[in-house]
mmCIF file of C-alpha atoms in Angstrom:
data_model
loop_
_atom_site.group_PDB
_atom_site.id
_atom_site.type_symbol
_atom_site.label_atom_id
_atom_site.label_comp_id
_atom_site.label_asym_id
_atom_site.label_seq_id
_atom_site.Cartn_x
_atom_site.Cartn_y
_atom_site.Cartn_z
ATOM 1 C CA MET L 1 51.013 83.138 123.091
ATOM 2 C CA PRO L 2 52.584 85.636 120.865
ATOM 3 C CA THR L 3 51.424 85.574 117.183
ATOM 4 C CA GLY L 4 53.996 85.492 114.192
ATOM 5 C CA ALA L 5 53.019 89.129 113.458
ATOM 6 C CA SER L 6 53.900 90.279 116.954
ATOM 7 C CA ARG L 7 57.354 88.819 117.059
ATOM 8 C CA PRO L 8 58.941 91.216 114.515
ATOM 9 C CA TRP L 9 57.404 94.063 116.417
ATOM 10 C CA ALA L 10 58.853 92.872 119.701
ATOM 11 C CA ALA L 11 62.219 92.373 117.962
ATOM 12 C CA GLN L 12 62.059 96.023 116.529
ATOM 13 C CA ARG L 13 61.110 97.405 119.956
ATOM 14 C CA ASP L 14 64.044 95.557 121.649
ATOM 15 C CA ALA L 15 66.395 96.860 118.968
ATOM 16 C CA LEU L 16 65.183 100.418 119.401
ATOM 17 C CA MET L 17 65.613 100.034 123.127
ATOM 18 C CA ARG L 18 69.215 98.748 122.700
ATOM 19 C CA SER L 19 70.002 101.638 120.446
ATOM 20 C CA GLN L 20 68.614 104.163 122.841
ATOM 21 C CA VAL L 21 70.660 102.608 125.721
ATOM 22 C CA LEU L 22 73.890 102.793 123.835
ATOM 23 C CA GLU L 23 73.107 106.343 122.820
ATOM 24 C CA VAL L 24 72.793 107.184 126.592
ATOM 25 C CA LEU L 25 76.147 105.713 127.305
ATOM 26 C CA THR L 26 77.762 107.573 124.292
ATOM 27 C CA ARG L 27 76.360 110.965 125.461
ATOM 28 C CA LYS L 28 77.566 110.317 129.013
ATOM 29 C CA LEU L 29 81.136 109.545 127.887
ATOM 30 C CA GLU L 30 81.124 112.431 125.273
ATOM 31 C CA ALA L 31 80.229 114.880 128.096
ATOM 32 C CA ARG L 32 83.782 114.587 129.411
ATOM 33 C CA SER L 33 85.812 113.100 126.516
ATOM 34 C CA ALA L 34 86.344 114.091 122.864
ATOM 35 C CA LEU L 35 85.126 110.849 120.981
ATOM 36 C CA SER L 36 85.595 110.610 117.271
ATOM 37 C CA ILE L 37 82.918 109.419 114.871
ATOM 38 C CA ALA L 38 84.812 106.042 114.774
ATOM 39 C CA ASP L 39 84.534 105.938 118.599
ATOM 40 C CA ARG L 40 80.800 106.599 118.524
ATOM 41 C CA GLY L 41 80.392 103.826 115.949
ATOM 42 C CA ILE L 42 82.221 101.402 118.235
ATOM 43 C CA LEU L 43 80.007 102.314 121.170
ATOM 44 C CA LEU L 44 76.740 102.113 119.314
ATOM 45 C CA GLY L 45 77.899 98.580 117.957
ATOM 46 C CA LEU L 46 78.305 97.017 121.301
ATOM 47 C CA PRO L 47 76.170 94.010 122.064
ATOM 48 C CA ILE L 48 73.638 94.711 124.918
ATOM 49 C CA THR L 49 70.897 93.022 126.652
ATOM 50 C CA VAL L 50 68.171 95.101 128.435
ATOM 51 C CA ARG L 51 66.392 93.843 131.552
ATOM 52 C CA ARG L 52 63.894 95.304 133.928
ATOM 53 C CA TYR L 53 63.843 94.902 137.707
ATOM 54 C CA GLU L 54 61.493 95.720 140.504
ATOM 55 C CA ALA L 55 62.474 98.018 143.383
ATOM 56 C CA ARG L 56 64.884 96.652 145.988
ATOM 57 C CA LYS L 57 66.169 93.660 144.041
ATOM 58 C CA ASP L 58 69.685 92.488 143.824
ATOM 59 C CA ILE L 59 71.125 92.610 140.313
ATOM 60 C CA ILE L 60 74.775 91.316 140.961
ATOM 61 C CA PRO L 61 75.237 89.714 144.317
ATOM 62 C CA GLU L 62 78.505 89.831 146.208
ATOM 63 C CA GLY L 63 80.720 86.813 145.759
ATOM 64 C CA ARG L 64 79.624 86.192 142.162
ATOM 65 C CA HIS L 65 81.875 86.017 139.132
ATOM 66 C CA ASN L 66 80.728 88.817 136.733
ATOM 67 C CA ASP L 67 81.355 88.732 132.987
ATOM 68 C CA GLN L 68 79.371 91.745 131.990
ATOM 69 C CA CYS L 69 78.954 95.363 132.925
ATOM 70 C CA CYS L 70 75.614 97.062 133.691
ATOM 71 C CA ILE L 71 74.409 100.454 132.615
ATOM 72 C CA VAL L 72 71.546 102.267 134.327
ATOM 73 C CA ILE L 73 68.867 103.236 131.787
ATOM 74 C CA GLU L 74 66.094 104.207 134.072
ATOM 75 C CA GLY L 75 65.648 104.261 137.979
ATOM 76 C CA LEU L 76 68.138 104.366 140.772
ATOM 77 C CA LEU L 77 70.728 101.678 141.685
ATOM 78 C CA CYS L 78 73.104 101.323 144.562
ATOM 79 C CA ARG L 79 76.236 99.392 145.545
ATOM 80 C CA TYR L 80 76.226 98.061 149.117
ATOM 81 C CA LYS L 81 77.809 95.538 151.589
ATOM 82 C CA VAL L 82 76.048 93.709 154.333
ATOM 83 C CA ILE L 83 78.225 92.874 157.416
ATOM 84 C CA LYS L 84 77.918 89.843 159.754
ATOM 85 C CA ASP L 85 75.274 91.210 162.063
ATOM 86 C CA GLY L 86 73.033 92.180 159.156
ATOM 87 C CA GLY L 87 73.827 95.809 159.091
ATOM 88 C CA ARG L 88 73.998 97.389 155.491
ATOM 89 C CA GLN L 89 76.261 100.120 154.254
ATOM 90 C CA ILE L 90 75.277 101.790 150.953
ATOM 91 C CA LEU L 91 78.537 102.620 149.128
ATOM 92 C CA SER L 92 77.255 104.518 146.243
ATOM 93 C CA LEU L 93 74.181 105.593 144.235
ATOM 94 C CA HIS L 94 73.907 105.231 140.480
ATOM 95 C CA MET L 95 71.582 107.137 138.090
ATOM 96 C CA PRO L 96 70.780 106.857 134.366
ATOM 97 C CA GLY L 97 73.960 106.797 132.356
ATOM 98 C CA ASP L 98 76.156 105.314 135.222
ATOM 99 C CA ILE L 99 78.054 102.083 135.028
ATOM 100 C CA PRO L 100 78.178 100.824 138.631
ATOM 101 C CA ASP L 101 80.281 97.859 138.006
ATOM 102 C CA LEU L 102 82.871 98.988 135.543
ATOM 103 C CA GLN L 103 85.696 97.833 137.790
ATOM 104 C CA SER L 104 84.415 94.381 137.335
ATOM 105 C CA ILE L 105 86.182 94.140 134.018
ATOM 106 C CA HIS L 106 89.466 93.512 136.007
ATOM 107 C CA ILE L 107 88.117 91.852 139.207
ATOM 108 C CA ASP L 108 87.080 88.175 139.138
ATOM 109 C CA VAL L 109 84.701 88.125 141.979
ATOM 110 C CA MET L 110 82.262 90.952 143.187
ATOM 111 C CA ASP L 111 83.305 92.244 146.587
ATOM 112 C CA HIS L 112 79.923 94.038 146.964
ATOM 113 C CA THR L 113 76.324 93.866 145.677
ATOM 114 C CA VAL L 114 74.701 95.929 143.068
ATOM 115 C CA GLY L 115 70.972 96.458 143.555
ATOM 116 C CA THR L 116 67.969 98.498 142.666
ATOM 117 C CA ILE L 117 66.415 101.279 144.954
ATOM 118 C CA SER L 118 63.553 102.014 142.650
ATOM 119 C CA ALA L 119 62.167 99.928 139.700
ATOM 120 C CA ALA L 120 64.904 100.122 137.126
ATOM 121 C CA THR L 121 65.693 99.317 133.595
ATOM 122 C CA VAL L 122 69.388 98.078 133.114
ATOM 123 C CA GLY L 123 71.583 97.256 130.044
ATOM 124 C CA PHE L 124 74.254 94.609 130.126
ATOM 125 C CA ILE L 125 77.332 94.582 127.865
ATOM 126 C CA PRO L 126 79.690 91.654 128.016
ATOM 127 C CA HIS L 127 83.211 92.322 129.333
ATOM 128 C CA SER L 128 84.719 90.779 126.250
ATOM 129 C CA ALA L 129 83.041 93.381 123.959
ATOM 130 C CA ILE L 130 84.130 96.308 126.120
ATOM 131 C CA LYS L 131 87.715 95.058 126.233
ATOM 132 C CA GLN L 132 87.751 94.675 122.464
ATOM 133 C CA ALA L 133 86.291 98.288 122.059
ATOM 134 C CA LEU L 134 88.972 99.697 124.446
ATOM 135 C CA GLN L 135 91.751 97.983 122.547
ATOM 136 C CA HIS L 136 90.580 99.636 119.398
ATOM 137 C CA SER L 137 90.489 103.238 120.725
ATOM 138 C CA ARG L 138 92.810 104.969 123.054
ATOM 139 C CA GLU L 139 90.190 107.698 123.600
ATOM 140 C CA LEU L 140 87.585 105.297 124.594
ATOM 141 C CA SER L 141 90.000 103.611 126.986
ATOM 142 C CA ARG L 142 90.631 107.030 128.551
ATOM 143 C CA ALA L 143 86.921 107.739 128.638
ATOM 144 C CA PHE L 144 86.106 104.574 130.535
ATOM 145 C CA TRP L 145 89.101 105.093 132.921
ATOM 146 C CA LEU L 146 87.901 108.617 133.627
ATOM 147 C CA GLU L 147 84.475 107.314 134.724
ATOM 148 C CA VAL L 148 86.245 104.971 137.290
ATOM 149 C CA LEU L 149 88.394 107.860 138.607
ATOM 150 C CA ILE L 150 85.324 110.199 138.994
ATOM 151 C CA GLU L 151 83.479 107.406 140.884
ATOM 152 C CA THR L 152 86.439 107.109 143.074
ATOM 153 C CA SER L 153 86.399 110.881 143.661
ATOM 154 C CA ILE L 154 82.679 110.692 144.805
ATOM 155 C CA LEU L 155 83.529 107.838 147.158
ATOM 156 C CA ARG L 156 86.243 110.113 148.781
ATOM 157 C CA GLY L 157 83.530 112.720 149.132
ATOM 158 C CA TRP L 158 81.244 110.269 150.880
ATOM 159 C CA THR L 159 84.064 109.060 153.147
ATOM 160 C CA ALA L 160 85.010 112.570 154.160
ATOM 161 C CA SER L 161 81.384 113.344 154.890
ATOM 162 C CA ILE L 162 80.732 110.245 157.004
ATOM 163 C CA GLY L 163 83.955 110.688 158.830
ATOM 164 C CA LYS L 164 83.995 114.423 159.618
ATOM 165 C CA ARG L 165 80.595 116.148 159.189
ATOM 166 C CA SER L 166 77.936 116.301 161.833
ATOM 167 C CA ALA L 167 74.782 114.383 161.309
ATOM 168 C CA PRO L 168 72.714 117.504 159.972
ATOM 169 C CA ALA L 169 75.622 118.571 157.736
ATOM 170 C CA ARG L 170 75.910 115.002 156.443
ATOM 171 C CA ILE L 171 72.295 114.830 155.511
ATOM 172 C CA ALA L 172 72.318 118.262 153.886
ATOM 173 C CA HIS L 173 75.442 117.337 151.876
ATOM 174 C CA PHE L 174 73.847 114.058 150.761
ATOM 175 C CA LEU L 175 70.685 115.955 149.496
ATOM 176 C CA CYS L 176 72.865 118.627 147.739
ATOM 177 C CA GLU L 177 74.789 116.003 145.961
ATOM 178 C CA TYR L 178 71.704 114.049 144.968
ATOM 179 C CA ILE L 179 69.812 116.870 143.389
ATOM 180 C CA THR L 180 73.105 118.268 141.748
ATOM 181 C CA ARG L 181 73.556 114.909 140.065
ATOM 182 C CA MET L 182 70.053 114.580 138.978
ATOM 183 C CA ARG L 183 70.156 118.086 137.450
ATOM 184 C CA SER L 184 73.246 117.131 135.570
ATOM 185 C CA ILE L 185 71.362 114.432 133.659
ATOM 186 C CA GLY L 186 68.286 116.450 133.024
ATOM 187 C CA LEU L 187 66.118 114.853 135.831
ATOM 188 C CA SER L 188 65.912 117.791 138.069
ATOM 189 C CA ASP L 189 65.492 121.616 137.640
ATOM 190 C CA GLY L 190 67.906 121.997 140.541
ATOM 191 C CA MET L 191 65.242 122.530 143.155
ATOM 192 C CA THR L 192 62.862 119.502 142.779
ATOM 193 C CA CYS L 193 63.353 115.783 141.739
ATOM 194 C CA VAL L 194 62.260 112.312 142.343
ATOM 195 C CA MET L 195 63.915 110.645 145.379
ATOM 196 C CA PRO L 196 62.751 107.107 145.988
ATOM 197 C CA LEU L 197 65.143 106.445 148.852
ATOM 198 C CA THR L 198 63.516 105.677 152.264
ATOM 199 C CA GLN L 199 64.839 107.160 155.448
ATOM 200 C CA THR L 200 66.349 103.783 156.300
ATOM 201 C CA GLU L 201 68.278 103.816 152.981
ATOM 202 C CA ILE L 202 69.528 107.266 153.533
ATOM 203 C CA GLY L 203 70.672 106.170 156.954
ATOM 204 C CA ASP L 204 72.355 103.183 155.456
ATOM 205 C CA ALA L 205 74.262 105.539 153.053
ATOM 206 C CA LEU L 206 75.271 108.054 155.850
ATOM 207 C CA GLY L 207 76.032 105.708 158.706
ATOM 208 C CA LEU L 208 73.058 107.038 160.726
ATOM 209 C CA SER L 209 70.009 105.334 162.337
ATOM 210 C CA THR L 210 66.607 105.725 160.886
ATOM 211 C CA VAL L 211 65.536 107.442 164.056
ATOM 212 C CA HIS L 212 68.353 109.994 163.692
ATOM 213 C CA ILE L 213 67.566 110.590 160.073
ATOM 214 C CA ASN L 214 63.979 111.210 160.827
ATOM 215 C CA LYS L 215 64.833 113.774 163.661
ATOM 216 C CA LYS L 216 67.370 115.671 161.585
ATOM 217 C CA LEU L 217 65.155 115.775 158.439
ATOM 218 C CA ARG L 218 62.399 117.214 160.741
ATOM 219 C CA GLU L 219 64.949 119.883 161.764
ATOM 220 C CA LEU L 220 65.670 120.748 158.025
ATOM 221 C CA ARG L 221 61.913 120.993 157.212
ATOM 222 C CA ARG L 222 61.296 123.238 160.276
ATOM 223 C CA ALA L 223 64.141 125.467 159.198
ATOM 224 C CA LYS L 224 62.248 125.573 155.632
ATOM 225 C CA LEU L 225 65.360 124.178 153.816
ATOM 226 C CA VAL L 226 63.851 121.011 152.216
ATOM 227 C CA GLU L 227 60.683 119.002 151.934
ATOM 228 C CA LEU L 228 60.922 115.168 151.471
ATOM 229 C CA ARG L 229 57.746 113.435 151.054
ATOM 230 C CA ALA L 230 56.026 110.823 148.881
ATOM 231 C CA GLY L 231 59.256 110.131 146.990
ATOM 232 C CA GLN L 232 59.821 113.810 146.045
ATOM 233 C CA LEU L 233 62.653 116.048 147.173
ATOM 234 C CA ARG L 234 62.112 119.845 147.063
ATOM 235 C CA VAL L 235 64.878 122.225 148.152
ATOM 236 C CA LEU L 236 63.254 125.380 149.504
ATOM 237 C CA ASN L 237 66.471 127.379 150.177
ATOM 238 C CA TRP L 238 69.639 126.099 148.258
ATOM 239 C CA ARG L 239 71.967 128.736 149.561
ATOM 240 C CA GLU L 240 71.330 127.893 153.200
ATOM 241 C CA LEU L 241 71.162 124.147 152.626
ATOM 242 C CA SER L 242 74.510 124.119 150.770
ATOM 243 C CA ASP L 243 76.072 126.447 153.299
ATOM 244 C CA ARG L 244 75.118 124.093 156.083
ATOM 245 C CA ALA L 245 76.436 121.172 154.119
ATOM 246 C CA ASP L 246 79.650 122.942 153.153
ATOM 247 C CA PHE L 247 78.822 121.547 149.736
ATOM 248 C CA ASP L 248 81.396 122.151 146.908
ATOM 249 C CA PRO L 249 80.384 120.121 143.801
ATOM 250 C CA ASN L 250 83.870 120.055 142.427
ATOM 251 C CA TYR L 251 84.434 116.461 143.502
ATOM 252 C CA LEU L 252 81.603 115.350 141.163
ATOM 253 C CA HIS L 253 83.505 116.628 138.092
ATOM 254 C CA LEU L 254 80.233 117.420 136.321
ATOM 255 C CA PRO L 255 80.633 119.179 132.886
ATOM 256 C CA LEU L 256 77.299 121.065 133.361
ATOM 257 C CA LEU L 257 78.831 122.780 136.414
ATOM 258 C CA LYS L 258 82.067 123.919 134.603
ATOM 259 C CA LYS L 259 80.137 125.950 131.996
#
């Protein structure tokens, strides 16, 4: 049982974690929007609850009323839907700083599930607090709206890839996007990064069977373009991989790539 002396330390630790989470959110929004000192103060004053999850656990199930938004602090999350026969389609991936369910502010019931890919730490902010913050600042309202628009742009990129790219190009495009997004948040040098997705999960994101993913990844390895093993992605030839993928990162709207 915790002692009286340990409780203040736990409270201080939790307060520090909440502060760090809100700082991550603030930096994410400031990367694309000009926020004032007052705007920063509003963000850093938001109430937040931090929770930790194991890998492959549902955080917000489809069909549930949601009264808070989640922010990815550590780890990798996804949004997905399961159809009647049990097949799953991964709709998006979410990395530290992302808010996977921002649209839930204006939607009563979740029409998809948000879950973890890897072990993850997630912060939750009540809708009521976010709405109040947005009412106080036009620039904050614009910044949050911009996040939704960019998320929609990425969804359009995925739709075009699944609809029109060949399987090898689809996989190459997925890998290019993943490592580019990881680089933009400082979790990759542009050539290597952690990638906890299984081949089945990559297939669920790309509309391909696990057998097909395995076969095409072997082809990319034999061509000395990428290595994907033990949860690590390594790009061996970026130019050739991005050429095969016809990868243009503009749809990601990443500030790092505009400099």
